[in-house]
Short mmCIF file of N, CA and C in Angstrom, two decimals:
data_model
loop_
_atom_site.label_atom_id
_atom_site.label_comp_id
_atom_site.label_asym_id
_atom_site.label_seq_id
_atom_site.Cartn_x
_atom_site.Cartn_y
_atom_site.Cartn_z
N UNK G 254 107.00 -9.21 -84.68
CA UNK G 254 106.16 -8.70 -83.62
C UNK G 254 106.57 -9.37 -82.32
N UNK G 255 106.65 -8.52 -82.22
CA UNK G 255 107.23 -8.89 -80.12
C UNK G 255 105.86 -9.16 -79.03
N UNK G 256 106.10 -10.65 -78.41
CA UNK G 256 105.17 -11.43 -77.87
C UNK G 256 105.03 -10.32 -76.58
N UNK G 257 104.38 -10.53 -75.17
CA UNK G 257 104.73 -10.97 -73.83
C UNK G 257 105.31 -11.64 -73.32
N UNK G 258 105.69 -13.02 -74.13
CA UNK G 258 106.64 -13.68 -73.38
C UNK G 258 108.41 -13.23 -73.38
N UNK G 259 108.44 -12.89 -75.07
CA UNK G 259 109.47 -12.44 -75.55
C UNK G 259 110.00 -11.66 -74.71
N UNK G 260 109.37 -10.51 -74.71
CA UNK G 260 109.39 -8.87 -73.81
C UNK G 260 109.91 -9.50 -72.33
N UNK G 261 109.30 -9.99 -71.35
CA UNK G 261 109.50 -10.42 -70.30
C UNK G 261 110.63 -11.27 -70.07
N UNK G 262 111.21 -11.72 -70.98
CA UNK G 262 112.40 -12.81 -71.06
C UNK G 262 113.79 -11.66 -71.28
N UNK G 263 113.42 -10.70 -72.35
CA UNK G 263 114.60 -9.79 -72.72
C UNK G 263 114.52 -8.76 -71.06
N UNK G 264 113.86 -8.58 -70.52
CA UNK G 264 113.60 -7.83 -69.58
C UNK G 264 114.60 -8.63 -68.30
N UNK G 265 114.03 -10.14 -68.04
CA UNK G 265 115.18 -10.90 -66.96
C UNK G 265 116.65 -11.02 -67.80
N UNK G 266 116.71 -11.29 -68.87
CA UNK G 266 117.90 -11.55 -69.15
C UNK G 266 118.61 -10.07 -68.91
N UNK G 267 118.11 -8.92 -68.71
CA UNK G 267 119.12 -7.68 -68.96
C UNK G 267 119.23 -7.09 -67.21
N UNK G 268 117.98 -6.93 -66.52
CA UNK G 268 118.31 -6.73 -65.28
C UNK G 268 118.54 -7.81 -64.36
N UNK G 269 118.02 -8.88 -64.27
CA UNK G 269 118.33 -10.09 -63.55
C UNK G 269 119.46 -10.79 -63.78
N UNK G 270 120.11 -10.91 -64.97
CA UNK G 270 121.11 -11.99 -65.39
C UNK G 270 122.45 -11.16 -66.17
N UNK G 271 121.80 -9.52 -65.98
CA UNK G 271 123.11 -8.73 -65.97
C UNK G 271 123.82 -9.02 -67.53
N UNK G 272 122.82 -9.41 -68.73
CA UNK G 272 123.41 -9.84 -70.14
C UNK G 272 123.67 -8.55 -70.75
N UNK G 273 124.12 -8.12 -71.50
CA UNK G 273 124.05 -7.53 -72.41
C UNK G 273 123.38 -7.19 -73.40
N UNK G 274 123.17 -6.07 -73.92
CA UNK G 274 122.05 -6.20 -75.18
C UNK G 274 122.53 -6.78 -76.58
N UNK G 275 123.86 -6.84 -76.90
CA UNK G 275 123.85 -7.51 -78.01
C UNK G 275 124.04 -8.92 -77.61
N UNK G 276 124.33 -9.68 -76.62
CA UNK G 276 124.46 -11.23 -76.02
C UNK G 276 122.36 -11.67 -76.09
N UNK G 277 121.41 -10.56 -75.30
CA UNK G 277 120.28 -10.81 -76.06
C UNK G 277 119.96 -11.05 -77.28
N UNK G 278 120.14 -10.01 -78.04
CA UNK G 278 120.11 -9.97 -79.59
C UNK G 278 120.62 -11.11 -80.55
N UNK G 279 121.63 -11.59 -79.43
CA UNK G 279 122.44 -13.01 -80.44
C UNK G 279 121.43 -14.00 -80.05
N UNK G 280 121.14 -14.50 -78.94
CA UNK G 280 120.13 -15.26 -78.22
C UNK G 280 118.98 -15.47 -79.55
N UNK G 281 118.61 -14.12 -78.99
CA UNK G 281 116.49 -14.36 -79.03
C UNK G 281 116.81 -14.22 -80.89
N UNK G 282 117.83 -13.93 -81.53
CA UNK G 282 117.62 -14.10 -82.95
C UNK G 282 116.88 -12.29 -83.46
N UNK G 283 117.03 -11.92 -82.57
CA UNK G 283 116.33 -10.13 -83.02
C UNK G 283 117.44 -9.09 -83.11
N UNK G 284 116.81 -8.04 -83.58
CA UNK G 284 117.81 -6.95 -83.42
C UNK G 284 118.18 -6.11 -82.42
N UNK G 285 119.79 -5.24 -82.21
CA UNK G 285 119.73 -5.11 -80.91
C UNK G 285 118.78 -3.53 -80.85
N UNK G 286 118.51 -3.05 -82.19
CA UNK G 286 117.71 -2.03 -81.70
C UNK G 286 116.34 -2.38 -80.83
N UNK G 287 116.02 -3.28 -81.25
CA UNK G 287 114.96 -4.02 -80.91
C UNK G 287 114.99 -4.06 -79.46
N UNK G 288 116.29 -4.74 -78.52
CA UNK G 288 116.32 -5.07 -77.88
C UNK G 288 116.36 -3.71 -76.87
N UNK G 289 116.83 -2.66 -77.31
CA UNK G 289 117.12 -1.15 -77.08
C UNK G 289 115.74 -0.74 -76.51
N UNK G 290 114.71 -0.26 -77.28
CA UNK G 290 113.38 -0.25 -77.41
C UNK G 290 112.61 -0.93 -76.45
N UNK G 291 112.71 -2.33 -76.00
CA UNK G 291 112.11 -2.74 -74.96
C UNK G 291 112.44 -2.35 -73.77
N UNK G 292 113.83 -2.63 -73.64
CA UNK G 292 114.71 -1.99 -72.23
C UNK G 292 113.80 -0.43 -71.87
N UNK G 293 114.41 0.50 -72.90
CA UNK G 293 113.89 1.87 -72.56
C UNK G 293 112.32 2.25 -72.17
N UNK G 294 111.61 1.56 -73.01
CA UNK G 294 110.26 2.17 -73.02
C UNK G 294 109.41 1.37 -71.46
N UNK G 295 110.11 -0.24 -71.50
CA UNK G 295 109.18 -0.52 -70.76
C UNK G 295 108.30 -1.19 -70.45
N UNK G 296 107.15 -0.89 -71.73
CA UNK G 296 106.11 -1.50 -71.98
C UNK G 296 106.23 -3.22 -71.81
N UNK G 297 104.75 -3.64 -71.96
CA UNK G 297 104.87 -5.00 -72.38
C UNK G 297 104.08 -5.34 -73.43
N UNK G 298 103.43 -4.15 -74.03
CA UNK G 298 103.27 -4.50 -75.65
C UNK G 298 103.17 -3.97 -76.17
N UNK G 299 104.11 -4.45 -77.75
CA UNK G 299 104.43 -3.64 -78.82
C UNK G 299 103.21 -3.81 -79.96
N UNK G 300 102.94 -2.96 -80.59
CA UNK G 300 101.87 -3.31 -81.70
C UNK G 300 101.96 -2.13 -83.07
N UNK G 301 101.89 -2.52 -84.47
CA UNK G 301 102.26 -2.19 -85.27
C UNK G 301 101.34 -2.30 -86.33
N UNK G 302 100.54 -0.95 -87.10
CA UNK G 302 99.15 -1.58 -88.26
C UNK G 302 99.68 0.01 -89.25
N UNK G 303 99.87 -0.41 -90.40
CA UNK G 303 100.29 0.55 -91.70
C UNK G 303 99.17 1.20 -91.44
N UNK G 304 99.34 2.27 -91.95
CA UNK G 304 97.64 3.31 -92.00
C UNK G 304 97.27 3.12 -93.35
N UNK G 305 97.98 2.41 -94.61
CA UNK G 305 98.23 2.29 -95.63
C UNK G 305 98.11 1.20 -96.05
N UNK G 306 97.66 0.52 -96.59
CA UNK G 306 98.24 -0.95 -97.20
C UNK G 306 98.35 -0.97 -98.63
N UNK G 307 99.62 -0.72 -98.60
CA UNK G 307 100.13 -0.93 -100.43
C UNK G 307 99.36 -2.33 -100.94
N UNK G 308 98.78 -2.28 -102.51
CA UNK G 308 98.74 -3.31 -102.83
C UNK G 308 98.95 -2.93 -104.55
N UNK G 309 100.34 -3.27 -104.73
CA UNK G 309 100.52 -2.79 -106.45
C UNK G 309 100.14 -3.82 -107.33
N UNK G 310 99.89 -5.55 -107.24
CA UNK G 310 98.80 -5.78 -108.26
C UNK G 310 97.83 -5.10 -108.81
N UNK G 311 97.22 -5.16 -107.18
CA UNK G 311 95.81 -5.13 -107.19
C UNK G 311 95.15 -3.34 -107.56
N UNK G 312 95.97 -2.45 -107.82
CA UNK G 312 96.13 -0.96 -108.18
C UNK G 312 95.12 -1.17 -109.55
N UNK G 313 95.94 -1.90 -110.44
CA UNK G 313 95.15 -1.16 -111.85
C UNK G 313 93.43 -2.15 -111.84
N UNK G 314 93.05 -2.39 -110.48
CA UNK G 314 92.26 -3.40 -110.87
C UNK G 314 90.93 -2.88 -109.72
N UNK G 315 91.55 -1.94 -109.17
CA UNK G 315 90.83 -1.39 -108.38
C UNK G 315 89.74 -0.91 -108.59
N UNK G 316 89.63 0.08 -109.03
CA UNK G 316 88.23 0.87 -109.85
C UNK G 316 87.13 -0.12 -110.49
N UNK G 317 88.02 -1.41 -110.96
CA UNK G 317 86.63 -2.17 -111.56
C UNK G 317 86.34 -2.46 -110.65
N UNK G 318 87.07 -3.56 -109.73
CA UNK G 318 86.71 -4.38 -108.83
C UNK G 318 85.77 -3.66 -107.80
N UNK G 319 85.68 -2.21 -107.52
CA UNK G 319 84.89 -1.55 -106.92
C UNK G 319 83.35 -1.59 -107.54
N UNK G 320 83.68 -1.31 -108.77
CA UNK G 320 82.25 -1.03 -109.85
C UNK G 320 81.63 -2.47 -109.58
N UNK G 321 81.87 -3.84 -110.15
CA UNK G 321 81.69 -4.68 -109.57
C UNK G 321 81.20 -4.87 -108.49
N UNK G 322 81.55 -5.04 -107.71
CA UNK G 322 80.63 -5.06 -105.85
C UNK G 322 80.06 -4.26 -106.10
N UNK G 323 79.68 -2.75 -106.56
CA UNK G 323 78.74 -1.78 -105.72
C UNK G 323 77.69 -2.61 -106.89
N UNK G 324 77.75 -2.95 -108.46
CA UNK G 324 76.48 -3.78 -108.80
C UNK G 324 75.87 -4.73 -108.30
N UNK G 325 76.99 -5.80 -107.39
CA UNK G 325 76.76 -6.45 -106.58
C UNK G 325 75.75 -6.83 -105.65
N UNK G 326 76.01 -5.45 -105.06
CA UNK G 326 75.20 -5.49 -103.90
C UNK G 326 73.57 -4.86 -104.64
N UNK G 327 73.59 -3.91 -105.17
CA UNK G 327 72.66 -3.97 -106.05
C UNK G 327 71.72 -5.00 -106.23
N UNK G 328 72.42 -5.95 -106.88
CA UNK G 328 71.38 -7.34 -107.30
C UNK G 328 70.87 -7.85 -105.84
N UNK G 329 69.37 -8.82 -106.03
CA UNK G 329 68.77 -9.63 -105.40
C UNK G 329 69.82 -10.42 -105.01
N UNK G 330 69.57 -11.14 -103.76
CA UNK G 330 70.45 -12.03 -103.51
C UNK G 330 70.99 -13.56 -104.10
N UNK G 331 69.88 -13.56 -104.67
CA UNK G 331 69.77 -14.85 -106.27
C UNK G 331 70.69 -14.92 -107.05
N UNK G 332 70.67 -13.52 -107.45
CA UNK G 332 71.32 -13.08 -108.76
C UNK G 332 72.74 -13.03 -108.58
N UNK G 333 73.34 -12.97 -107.62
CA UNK G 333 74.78 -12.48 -107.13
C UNK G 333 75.68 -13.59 -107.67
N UNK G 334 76.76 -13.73 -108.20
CA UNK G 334 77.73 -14.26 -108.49
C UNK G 334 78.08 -15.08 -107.59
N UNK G 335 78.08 -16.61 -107.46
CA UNK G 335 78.35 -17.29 -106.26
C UNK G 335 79.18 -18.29 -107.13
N UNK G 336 79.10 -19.36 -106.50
CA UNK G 336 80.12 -21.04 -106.02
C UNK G 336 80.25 -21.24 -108.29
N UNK G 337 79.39 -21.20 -109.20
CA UNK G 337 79.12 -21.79 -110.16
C UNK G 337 79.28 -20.28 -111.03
N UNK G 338 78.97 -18.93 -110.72
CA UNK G 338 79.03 -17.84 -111.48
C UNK G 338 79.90 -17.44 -110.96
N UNK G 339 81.08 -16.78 -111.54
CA UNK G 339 82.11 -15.85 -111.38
C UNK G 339 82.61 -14.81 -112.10
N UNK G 340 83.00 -14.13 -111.63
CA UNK G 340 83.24 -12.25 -112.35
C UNK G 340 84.39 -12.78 -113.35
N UNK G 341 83.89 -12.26 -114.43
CA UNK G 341 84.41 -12.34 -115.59
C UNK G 341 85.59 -11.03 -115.99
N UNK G 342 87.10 -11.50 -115.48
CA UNK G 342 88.04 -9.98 -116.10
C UNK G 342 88.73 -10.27 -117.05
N UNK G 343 89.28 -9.06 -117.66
CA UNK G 343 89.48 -9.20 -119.07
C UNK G 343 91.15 -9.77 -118.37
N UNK G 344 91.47 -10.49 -119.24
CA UNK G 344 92.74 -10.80 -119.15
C UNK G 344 93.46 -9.78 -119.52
N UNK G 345 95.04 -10.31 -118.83
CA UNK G 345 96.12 -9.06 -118.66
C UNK G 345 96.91 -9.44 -120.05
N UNK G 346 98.02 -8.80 -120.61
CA UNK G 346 98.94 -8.73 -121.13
C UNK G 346 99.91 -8.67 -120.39
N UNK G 347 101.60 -9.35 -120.45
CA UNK G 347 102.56 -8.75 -119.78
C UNK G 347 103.65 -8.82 -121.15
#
């Protein structure tokens, strides 16, 4: 993820100091598409969030772990699984 400071540094090094984009790219340790992308667009910040978040452990474990909380919340606040009670899963096989 590309800072403000980052951005602003690749920005003097290419119009002020007349570098190159792959002489950046060797520099700052990034790629030169990377370095491509800032030049063109401009901006001064980049930002990046999956609409998705894979999680393939946690897949076959899903559906309980759901069932779970919604009893959860269910119970009095007494009753809830805390610091000394914990959710009991069946162990895996591999």
């Amino acid at each position: 993820m590309l800072v403000v400071e980052t951005i602003g540094r690749i920005m003097r090094e290419h119009f002020q100091k007349g570098r190159s984009i792959k002489q950046i790219a060797r520099d700052l340790k990034i790629s030169r598409n990377t370095v491509r992308r800032v030049l063109r667009s401009g901006e001064t910040a980049f930002s990046y969030e999956r609409e998705i978040q894979p999680r393939p452990r946690l897949g076959a474990w899903k559906l309980e772990i759901d069932r779970l909380l919604a009893v959860n919340v269910a119970r009095p606040a007494r009753k809830r699984p805390g610091g000394s009670e914990d959710y009991q899963f069946p162990k895996t096989t591999r």
